[in-house]
């Protein structure tokens, strides 16, 4: 009888921690699934993340595609964010969210800053639209994804190529350089 109760308890606990519906807010920063007895794979990911642009400006949208390599198994789960290169938090937000395939999460108090799977259905392709913030200047970004093939097998923090920011970044040194350049220009004109 005790063995039966223990077995039922183990099955219930595993079901609760696998998050097939994508409710993984506790993983916002680390992007590591709560599969405590398993570690991220160290081999190259058979899944990739690609984008439709190599540059972006404030307010621009980018299409992000998650895809299994040819002859690779489909993936069950994912967690997707945009981050500044070497950044630790999500930036921007996802728009036009397909709620059948994904669910939006409000990581780092940013609405829709993260997407994860809506169910454990297998998928070989997923597409999303991301929007850069309109009220701030970001540096270069990458899309970061954790792919879950199945409960014990996942690849953490798979990066897209770098997307270069073409928005002006107003730092003190940039502003100082601009003032000096303008002063030299006006001096040249008056000579």
Tab-separated table of C-alpha atoms in Angstrom:
chain	number	residue	atom	x	y	z
A	1	UNK	CA	0.000	0.000	0.000
A	2	UNK	CA	2.823	2.442	0.887
A	3	UNK	CA	4.592	1.689	-2.388
A	4	UNK	CA	1.405	2.462	-4.330
A	5	UNK	CA	0.960	5.821	-2.554
A	6	UNK	CA	4.624	6.693	-3.149
A	7	UNK	CA	4.323	5.823	-6.848
A	8	UNK	CA	1.194	7.975	-7.279
A	9	UNK	CA	2.892	10.854	-5.446
A	10	UNK	CA	5.992	10.647	-7.683
A	11	UNK	CA	3.892	10.690	-10.858
A	12	UNK	CA	1.899	13.706	-9.613
A	13	UNK	CA	4.993	15.682	-8.628
A	14	UNK	CA	6.679	15.044	-11.980
A	15	UNK	CA	3.515	16.135	-13.799
A	16	UNK	CA	3.391	19.360	-11.818
A	17	UNK	CA	7.026	20.309	-12.450
A	18	UNK	CA	7.124	19.549	-16.186
A	19	UNK	CA	5.049	22.638	-17.182
A	20	UNK	CA	3.654	21.345	-20.493
A	21	UNK	CA	1.420	24.435	-20.663
A	22	UNK	CA	4.381	26.840	-20.601
A	23	UNK	CA	3.821	28.373	-17.148
A	24	UNK	CA	7.497	28.851	-16.358
A	25	UNK	CA	7.792	32.384	-14.927
A	26	UNK	CA	10.211	31.152	-12.272
A	27	UNK	CA	12.716	30.468	-15.074
A	28	UNK	CA	12.639	33.999	-16.525
A	29	UNK	CA	16.284	34.817	-15.846
A	30	UNK	CA	18.042	31.443	-16.069
A	31	UNK	CA	15.736	30.090	-18.797
A	32	UNK	CA	16.431	26.658	-17.296
A	33	UNK	CA	13.506	24.218	-17.158
A	34	UNK	CA	12.534	22.979	-13.718
A	35	UNK	CA	13.659	19.433	-14.546
A	36	UNK	CA	15.852	19.236	-11.450
A	37	UNK	CA	17.201	15.747	-12.015
A	38	UNK	CA	18.360	16.554	-15.562
A	39	UNK	CA	21.017	18.915	-16.952
A	40	UNK	CA	21.136	20.909	-20.179
A	41	UNK	CA	22.712	19.116	-23.123
A	42	UNK	CA	26.285	20.150	-23.966
A	43	UNK	CA	26.136	19.004	-27.595
A	44	UNK	CA	25.149	21.383	-30.387
A	45	UNK	CA	21.432	22.014	-30.473
A	46	UNK	CA	19.498	20.324	-33.298
A	47	UNK	CA	17.200	23.344	-33.149
A	48	UNK	CA	17.958	26.889	-34.256
A	49	UNK	CA	16.561	30.371	-33.908
A	50	UNK	CA	16.687	32.715	-36.890
A	51	UNK	CA	15.443	36.230	-37.635
A	52	UNK	CA	14.374	38.180	-40.711
A	53	UNK	CA	16.625	41.187	-40.074
A	54	UNK	CA	20.264	41.897	-39.287
A	55	UNK	CA	19.546	45.372	-37.841
A	56	UNK	CA	16.731	47.075	-35.923
A	57	UNK	CA	15.601	50.485	-34.708
A	58	UNK	CA	13.291	51.554	-31.881
A	59	UNK	CA	9.734	50.327	-32.474
A	60	UNK	CA	10.664	47.968	-35.320
A	61	UNK	CA	9.224	44.454	-35.475
A	62	UNK	CA	11.294	41.351	-36.215
A	63	UNK	CA	10.032	37.901	-37.192
A	64	UNK	CA	11.681	35.165	-35.128
A	65	UNK	CA	11.627	31.530	-36.271
A	66	UNK	CA	12.346	28.455	-34.161
A	67	UNK	CA	13.057	25.379	-36.243
A	68	UNK	CA	14.223	21.794	-35.933
A	69	UNK	CA	17.112	20.834	-38.195
A	70	UNK	CA	16.372	18.425	-41.030
A	71	UNK	CA	16.113	14.846	-39.675
A	72	UNK	CA	15.983	16.118	-36.061
A	73	UNK	CA	13.262	15.174	-33.593
A	74	UNK	CA	10.552	17.733	-33.035
A	75	UNK	CA	10.680	19.852	-29.883
A	76	UNK	CA	8.000	19.825	-27.177
A	77	UNK	CA	8.766	23.025	-25.371
A	78	UNK	CA	10.592	26.315	-25.653
A	79	UNK	CA	11.214	29.581	-23.859
A	80	UNK	CA	12.051	32.596	-26.059
A	81	UNK	CA	13.344	36.062	-25.156
A	82	UNK	CA	15.204	38.943	-26.786
A	83	UNK	CA	18.153	40.164	-24.725
A	84	UNK	CA	20.863	42.724	-25.233
A	85	UNK	CA	24.098	40.917	-26.095
A	86	UNK	CA	25.485	39.583	-22.787
A	87	UNK	CA	22.337	40.873	-21.046
A	88	UNK	CA	20.575	39.047	-18.220
A	89	UNK	CA	17.001	40.258	-18.760
A	90	UNK	CA	14.433	40.265	-21.565
A	91	UNK	CA	13.873	43.392	-23.662
A	92	UNK	CA	11.019	44.369	-25.965
A	93	UNK	CA	7.785	42.439	-26.306
A	94	UNK	CA	6.139	39.848	-28.502
A	95	UNK	CA	3.054	40.860	-30.495
A	96	UNK	CA	0.382	39.000	-32.512
A	97	UNK	CA	0.666	36.030	-30.157
A	98	UNK	CA	-0.733	32.718	-31.415
A	99	UNK	CA	-2.315	31.455	-28.176
A	100	UNK	CA	-2.830	27.952	-29.615
A	101	UNK	CA	0.943	27.446	-29.937
A	102	UNK	CA	2.386	29.791	-27.328
A	103	UNK	CA	1.699	31.718	-24.177
A	104	UNK	CA	3.112	35.133	-23.313
A	105	UNK	CA	4.880	35.666	-20.003
A	106	UNK	CA	5.553	38.959	-18.234
A	107	UNK	CA	9.161	38.387	-17.222
A	108	UNK	CA	11.053	41.250	-15.546
A	109	UNK	CA	7.777	43.212	-15.259
A	110	UNK	CA	7.638	43.649	-19.049
A	111	UNK	CA	4.344	42.608	-20.607
A	112	UNK	CA	4.739	39.814	-23.198
A	113	UNK	CA	8.547	39.884	-22.931
A	114	UNK	CA	8.818	36.088	-23.113
A	115	UNK	CA	7.090	33.308	-25.017
A	116	UNK	CA	6.814	29.645	-24.074
A	117	UNK	CA	4.828	26.708	-25.426
A	118	UNK	CA	1.090	26.528	-24.812
A	119	UNK	CA	1.076	22.716	-24.719
A	120	UNK	CA	3.378	19.707	-24.951
A	121	UNK	CA	2.421	19.125	-28.604
A	122	UNK	CA	5.474	18.335	-30.741
A	123	UNK	CA	6.538	21.023	-33.203
A	124	UNK	CA	9.262	21.400	-35.815
A	125	UNK	CA	8.588	25.067	-36.608
A	126	UNK	CA	7.338	28.085	-34.654
A	127	UNK	CA	7.195	31.742	-35.676
A	128	UNK	CA	6.723	34.869	-33.553
A	129	UNK	CA	6.804	38.645	-33.963
A	130	UNK	CA	8.920	40.754	-31.589
A	131	UNK	CA	8.778	44.524	-31.212
A	132	UNK	CA	11.645	46.726	-30.012
A	133	UNK	CA	10.737	49.294	-27.347
A	134	UNK	CA	9.903	52.719	-28.786
A	135	UNK	CA	10.972	54.754	-25.771
A	136	UNK	CA	14.540	53.582	-25.232
A	137	UNK	CA	17.758	52.963	-27.082
A	138	UNK	CA	18.877	49.363	-26.950
A	139	UNK	CA	22.278	48.075	-27.860
A	140	UNK	CA	22.724	45.040	-30.102
A	141	UNK	CA	20.419	42.123	-29.269
A	142	UNK	CA	20.152	38.363	-29.680
A	143	UNK	CA	17.184	36.077	-29.342
A	144	UNK	CA	17.796	33.451	-26.673
A	145	UNK	CA	15.887	30.159	-26.584
A	146	UNK	CA	15.703	27.082	-24.422
A	147	UNK	CA	14.492	24.119	-26.479
A	148	UNK	CA	12.960	21.072	-24.764
A	149	UNK	CA	12.909	17.929	-26.913
A	150	UNK	CA	11.253	15.967	-24.108
A	151	UNK	CA	11.349	16.055	-20.312
A	152	UNK	CA	14.945	14.837	-19.764
A	153	UNK	CA	16.520	16.362	-22.919
A	154	UNK	CA	16.840	20.129	-23.393
A	155	UNK	CA	19.294	22.748	-24.683
A	156	UNK	CA	19.531	25.921	-22.623
A	157	UNK	CA	20.276	29.436	-23.939
A	158	UNK	CA	20.603	28.787	-27.689
A	159	UNK	CA	21.397	32.164	-29.321
A	160	UNK	CA	20.414	33.687	-32.640
A	161	UNK	CA	22.883	35.718	-34.637
A	162	UNK	CA	23.435	39.255	-33.325
A	163	UNK	CA	20.990	41.891	-34.553
A	164	UNK	CA	22.693	45.281	-34.691
A	165	UNK	CA	20.981	48.333	-33.243
A	166	UNK	CA	20.857	51.305	-35.587
A	167	UNK	CA	19.177	53.530	-32.978
A	168	UNK	CA	21.365	56.330	-31.662
A	169	UNK	CA	22.599	55.670	-28.160
A	170	UNK	CA	22.846	58.874	-26.154
A	171	UNK	CA	25.706	58.337	-23.775
A	172	UNK	CA	27.704	61.206	-22.232
A	173	UNK	CA	30.680	60.540	-24.527
A	174	UNK	CA	28.437	60.459	-27.622
A	175	UNK	CA	26.725	63.685	-26.597
A	176	UNK	CA	30.062	65.379	-25.838
A	177	UNK	CA	31.450	64.286	-29.232
A	178	UNK	CA	28.336	65.648	-30.985
A	179	UNK	CA	28.684	69.042	-29.227
A	180	UNK	CA	32.381	69.269	-30.154
A	181	UNK	CA	31.630	68.296	-33.763
A	182	UNK	CA	28.881	70.936	-33.996
A	183	UNK	CA	31.171	73.598	-32.485
A	184	UNK	CA	33.901	72.790	-35.040
A	185	UNK	CA	31.345	72.895	-37.859
A	186	UNK	CA	30.041	76.328	-36.830
A	187	UNK	CA	33.586	77.625	-36.371
A	188	UNK	CA	34.497	76.439	-39.875
A	189	UNK	CA	31.427	78.120	-41.358
A	190	UNK	CA	32.230	81.469	-39.663
A	191	UNK	CA	35.837	81.489	-40.895
